[in-house]
Amino acid sequence: KAGVTQTPRYLIKTRGQQVTLSCSPISGHRSVSWYQQTPGQGLQFLFEYFSETQRNKGNFPGRFSGRQFSNSRSEMNVSTLELGDSALYLCASSLVMGRSTDTQYFGPGTRLTVL
Amino acid sequence: SQQGEEDPQALSIQEGENATMNCSYKTSINNLQWYRQNSGRGLVHLILIRSNEREKHSGRLRVTLDTSKKSSSLLITASRAADTASYFCQYSGAGSYQLTFGKGTKLSVIP
């Protein structure tokens, strides 16, 4: 099976712009989670989608949003970019939602730089 | 913050030595998993230990879980240069679906 893919891999934006990141989960996986990773804050949970519905949300402002399509592919959007949004954004897929025994399979990440 | 703590934050050892990393958390948990991340890339799952297990082995990896101390440790035996990476624990609080990562330990194995 193909792994989790994320596009684009690298992105440079300026403050105030918006950005959309895409994630294609492993075939058959219905849960997609998004994480932000920065040197200072580590891995922070953004949100989780299952069956096209947001099931869990981390502590991030409303500028961060996402959605999931019927084929389980997911996008996340960040509006009005700030310098602090520069980070590695990781997508992970798993068979079902947030079950602690499920392994999450991670994509390579999208490196976002905000200038 | 519910984020777990891992120590040490960084660890540098010689090839062939053992490496031990610890993860502490604040709430009761369901299960705990360990992941590895090579520099700036995605995470790779290493091992799952269930809340009713105390120790688990997988190849050169040994994981322990002490729920009374709210801590877990990951031991890598006979380390190799290829083990150089950051290691993270991940868990969900009892009754919660949200998965939380620890802050990670950056391991450097010197050839």
CSV table of C-alpha atoms in Angstrom, one decimal:
chain,number,residue,atom,x,y,z
A,1,LYS,CA,0.0,0.0,0.0
A,2,ALA,CA,1.1,3.5,-0.7
A,3,GLY,CA,2.0,5.5,2.4
A,4,VAL,CA,0.5,8.8,3.5
A,5,THR,CA,1.3,11.6,1.1
A,6,GLN,CA,1.3,15.3,1.8
A,7,THR,CA,1.5,18.1,-0.7
A,8,PRO,CA,3.3,20.4,-1.1
A,9,ARG,CA,6.4,19.3,0.8
A,10,TYR,CA,7.7,22.9,1.1
A,11,LEU,CA,5.9,26.2,1.1
A,12,ILE,CA,7.0,29.8,1.6
A,13,LYS,CA,4.3,32.4,2.3
A,14,THR,CA,4.2,35.9,3.6
A,15,ARG,CA,2.4,37.2,6.6
A,16,GLY,CA,-1.3,37.7,6.0
A,17,GLN,CA,-1.6,35.2,3.3
A,18,GLN,CA,-3.5,32.0,3.5
A,19,VAL,CA,-2.4,28.4,2.8
A,20,THR,CA,-3.9,25.1,2.1
A,21,LEU,CA,-2.2,21.8,2.8
A,22,SER,CA,-3.3,18.5,1.5
A,23,CYS,CA,-3.0,14.9,2.9
A,24,SER,CA,-3.9,11.6,1.3
A,25,PRO,CA,-4.2,8.8,3.8
A,26,ILE,CA,-3.4,5.2,3.4
A,27,SER,CA,-6.0,3.4,1.4
A,28,GLY,CA,-8.7,2.2,3.7
A,29,HIS,CA,-7.8,4.5,6.5
A,30,ARG,CA,-10.7,6.7,7.6
A,31,SER,CA,-9.2,8.8,10.3
A,32,VAL,CA,-6.8,11.7,9.5
A,33,SER,CA,-5.1,13.8,12.1
A,34,TRP,CA,-3.1,16.9,11.7
A,35,TYR,CA,-0.2,18.1,13.9
A,36,GLN,CA,2.0,21.1,14.0
A,37,GLN,CA,5.6,20.6,15.0
A,38,THR,CA,7.9,23.5,16.1
A,39,PRO,CA,11.2,23.5,18.0
A,40,GLY,CA,9.6,25.4,20.9
A,41,GLN,CA,6.3,23.7,21.3
A,42,GLY,CA,7.0,20.2,19.9
A,43,LEU,CA,4.2,18.2,18.4
A,44,GLN,CA,0.9,19.9,18.9
A,45,PHE,CA,-2.4,18.2,17.9
A,46,LEU,CA,-4.5,20.4,15.6
A,47,PHE,CA,-7.5,18.3,14.7
A,48,GLU,CA,-8.8,14.9,13.7
A,49,TYR,CA,-11.3,14.0,11.0
A,50,PHE,CA,-13.3,10.9,10.6
A,51,SER,CA,-16.0,10.2,8.1
A,52,GLU,CA,-15.8,13.8,6.9
A,53,THR,CA,-16.5,15.2,10.4
A,54,GLN,CA,-14.1,16.9,12.7
A,55,ARG,CA,-14.1,14.7,15.8
A,56,ASN,CA,-11.4,16.3,18.0
A,57,LYS,CA,-9.8,19.7,18.0
A,58,GLY,CA,-6.6,21.0,19.7
A,59,ASN,CA,-6.0,24.3,21.2
A,60,PHE,CA,-5.5,26.4,18.1
A,61,PRO,CA,-7.1,29.6,16.9
A,62,GLY,CA,-9.9,29.6,14.4
A,63,ARG,CA,-7.5,30.6,11.7
A,64,PHE,CA,-6.7,26.9,11.5
A,65,SER,CA,-9.4,24.9,9.9
A,66,GLY,CA,-9.7,21.7,7.9
A,67,ARG,CA,-12.0,19.3,6.1
A,68,GLN,CA,-12.2,15.8,5.0
A,69,PHE,CA,-13.6,14.5,1.7
A,70,SER,CA,-15.6,11.4,1.1
A,71,ASN,CA,-12.5,9.6,-0.1
A,72,SER,CA,-10.8,10.4,3.3
A,73,ARG,CA,-8.4,12.9,1.8
A,74,SER,CA,-8.0,15.9,4.0
A,75,GLU,CA,-7.0,19.5,3.7
A,76,MET,CA,-6.1,22.0,6.3
A,77,ASN,CA,-6.2,25.7,5.8
A,78,VAL,CA,-4.4,28.5,7.7
A,79,SER,CA,-5.7,32.0,7.1
A,80,THR,CA,-4.0,35.3,7.9
A,81,LEU,CA,-0.6,33.7,8.3
A,82,GLU,CA,1.6,34.8,11.2
A,83,LEU,CA,5.4,34.3,11.6
A,84,GLY,CA,4.7,31.9,14.4
A,85,ASP,CA,2.8,29.6,12.0
A,86,SER,CA,6.2,28.5,10.5
A,87,ALA,CA,6.4,24.9,11.3
A,88,LEU,CA,6.4,21.3,10.0
A,89,TYR,CA,2.8,20.2,9.5
A,90,LEU,CA,2.3,16.5,9.8
A,91,CYS,CA,-0.6,14.5,8.7
A,92,ALA,CA,-1.3,11.0,10.1
A,93,SER,CA,-3.8,8.4,9.1
A,94,SER,CA,-5.2,5.5,11.0
A,95,LEU,CA,-7.9,2.9,10.5
A,96,VAL,CA,-10.4,4.3,12.9
A,97,MET,CA,-10.8,7.4,15.1
A,98,GLY,CA,-8.5,8.1,18.0
A,99,ARG,CA,-8.3,4.6,19.3
A,100,SER,CA,-5.3,4.4,21.5
A,101,THR,CA,-4.3,1.0,20.2
A,102,ASP,CA,-4.3,2.1,16.6
A,103,THR,CA,-1.0,3.0,15.0
A,104,GLN,CA,-0.9,6.3,13.3
A,105,TYR,CA,1.0,6.4,10.0
A,106,PHE,CA,2.6,9.7,9.3
A,107,GLY,CA,3.3,11.5,6.1
A,108,PRO,CA,6.6,13.3,5.4
A,109,GLY,CA,5.2,16.6,6.4
A,110,THR,CA,4.8,20.0,4.8
A,111,ARG,CA,7.4,22.5,5.8
A,112,LEU,CA,5.8,26.0,5.9
A,113,THR,CA,7.9,29.1,6.2
A,114,VAL,CA,6.1,32.4,6.8
A,115,LEU,CA,8.2,35.5,6.0
B,1,SER,CA,-0.6,21.7,29.2
B,2,GLN,CA,-1.3,17.9,29.1
B,3,GLN,CA,1.8,17.4,27.0
B,4,GLY,CA,4.1,14.7,28.4
B,5,GLU,CA,7.6,15.2,29.5
B,6,GLU,CA,10.5,13.2,28.1
B,7,ASP,CA,14.0,13.1,29.5
B,8,PRO,CA,16.6,13.5,28.7
B,9,GLN,CA,15.9,16.1,26.0
B,10,ALA,CA,19.1,15.1,24.3
B,11,LEU,CA,21.3,12.1,24.6
B,12,SER,CA,24.6,11.4,22.9
B,13,ILE,CA,26.1,7.9,23.1
B,14,GLN,CA,28.7,5.8,21.3
B,15,GLU,CA,27.7,3.1,18.9
B,16,GLY,CA,27.1,-0.2,20.7
B,17,GLU,CA,26.0,1.4,23.9
B,18,ASN,CA,22.5,1.3,25.3
B,19,ALA,CA,20.2,4.3,25.2
B,20,THR,CA,17.4,4.9,27.7
B,21,MET,CA,14.7,7.5,27.2
B,22,ASN,CA,11.9,8.3,29.7
B,23,CYS,CA,8.4,9.6,29.2
B,24,SER,CA,6.2,10.9,32.0
B,25,TYR,CA,2.6,12.0,31.8
B,26,LYS,CA,0.1,13.6,34.0
B,27,THR,CA,-3.2,11.7,33.6
B,28,SER,CA,-4.3,8.2,33.6
B,29,ILE,CA,-3.8,6.8,30.2
B,30,ASN,CA,-5.3,4.1,28.0
B,31,ASN,CA,-2.1,2.9,26.2
B,32,LEU,CA,1.2,4.3,25.2
B,33,GLN,CA,3.1,4.2,22.0
B,34,TRP,CA,6.6,5.2,20.9
B,35,TYR,CA,7.5,6.8,17.6
B,36,ARG,CA,10.8,7.7,16.0
B,37,GLN,CA,11.4,10.7,13.8
B,38,ASN,CA,14.4,11.2,11.6
B,39,SER,CA,15.4,14.8,11.2
B,40,GLY,CA,12.6,16.9,9.9
B,41,ARG,CA,10.6,14.0,8.5
B,42,GLY,CA,7.5,12.0,9.4
B,43,LEU,CA,7.2,9.8,12.4
B,44,VAL,CA,7.5,6.0,12.3
B,45,HIS,CA,5.7,3.8,14.8
B,46,LEU,CA,8.0,1.6,17.0
B,47,ILE,CA,6.0,-0.1,19.6
B,48,LEU,CA,2.7,-0.1,21.5
B,49,ILE,CA,2.4,-1.0,25.2
B,50,ARG,CA,-1.1,-1.4,26.7
B,51,SER,CA,-2.0,0.0,30.0
B,52,ASN,CA,-2.2,-3.5,31.5
B,53,GLU,CA,1.3,-4.4,30.4
B,54,ARG,CA,4.4,-3.7,32.3
B,55,GLU,CA,7.1,-4.6,29.7
B,56,LYS,CA,7.3,-5.2,26.0
B,57,HIS,CA,10.1,-6.2,23.6
B,58,SER,CA,10.6,-5.7,19.9
B,59,GLY,CA,14.0,-6.6,18.5
B,60,ARG,CA,16.5,-4.2,20.2
B,61,LEU,CA,13.7,-2.2,21.8
B,62,ARG,CA,12.4,-2.7,25.3
B,63,VAL,CA,9.6,-0.6,26.6
B,64,THR,CA,8.4,-0.5,30.2
B,65,LEU,CA,5.3,1.1,31.6
B,66,ASP,CA,4.7,2.1,35.3
B,67,THR,CA,1.2,3.4,35.6
B,68,SER,CA,1.6,4.1,39.3
B,69,LYS,CA,4.5,6.5,38.5
B,70,LYS,CA,2.8,7.7,35.3
B,71,SER,CA,6.0,6.9,33.3
B,72,SER,CA,7.3,4.8,30.5
B,73,SER,CA,10.8,4.1,29.3
B,74,LEU,CA,12.3,3.1,26.0
B,75,LEU,CA,15.6,1.2,26.0
B,76,ILE,CA,17.5,0.7,22.7
B,77,THR,CA,20.2,-1.9,23.1
B,78,ALA,CA,23.4,-2.1,21.1
B,79,SER,CA,22.7,1.2,19.4
B,80,ARG,CA,23.7,1.9,15.8
B,81,ALA,CA,24.4,5.2,14.0
B,82,ALA,CA,21.1,4.6,12.1
B,83,ASP,CA,19.3,4.9,15.5
B,84,THR,CA,20.1,8.6,15.5
B,85,ALA,CA,16.7,10.3,15.6
B,86,SER,CA,14.2,11.9,17.9
B,87,TYR,CA,12.0,9.6,19.9
B,88,PHE,CA,8.5,10.5,21.1
B,89,CYS,CA,6.0,8.8,23.3
B,90,GLN,CA,2.3,9.2,22.5
B,91,TYR,CA,-0.7,8.4,24.7
B,92,SER,CA,-4.4,9.2,25.2
B,93,GLY,CA,-5.9,10.0,28.5
B,94,ALA,CA,-8.4,7.6,29.9
B,95,GLY,CA,-11.8,8.4,28.5
B,96,SER,CA,-10.3,10.7,25.8
B,97,TYR,CA,-9.8,10.1,22.1
B,98,GLN,CA,-7.2,12.8,21.8
B,99,LEU,CA,-3.7,11.6,21.3
B,100,THR,CA,-0.9,13.6,23.0
B,101,PHE,CA,2.8,13.5,22.2
B,102,GLY,CA,5.6,13.9,24.7
B,103,LYS,CA,8.3,16.5,24.0
B,104,GLY,CA,10.7,14.0,22.7
B,105,THR,CA,14.3,12.9,23.2
B,106,LYS,CA,16.9,13.6,20.5
B,107,LEU,CA,19.3,10.7,20.4
B,108,SER,CA,22.7,11.0,18.7
B,109,VAL,CA,24.6,7.8,18.2
B,110,ILE,CA,28.3,8.4,17.3
B,111,PRO,CA,30.0,5.8,15.1
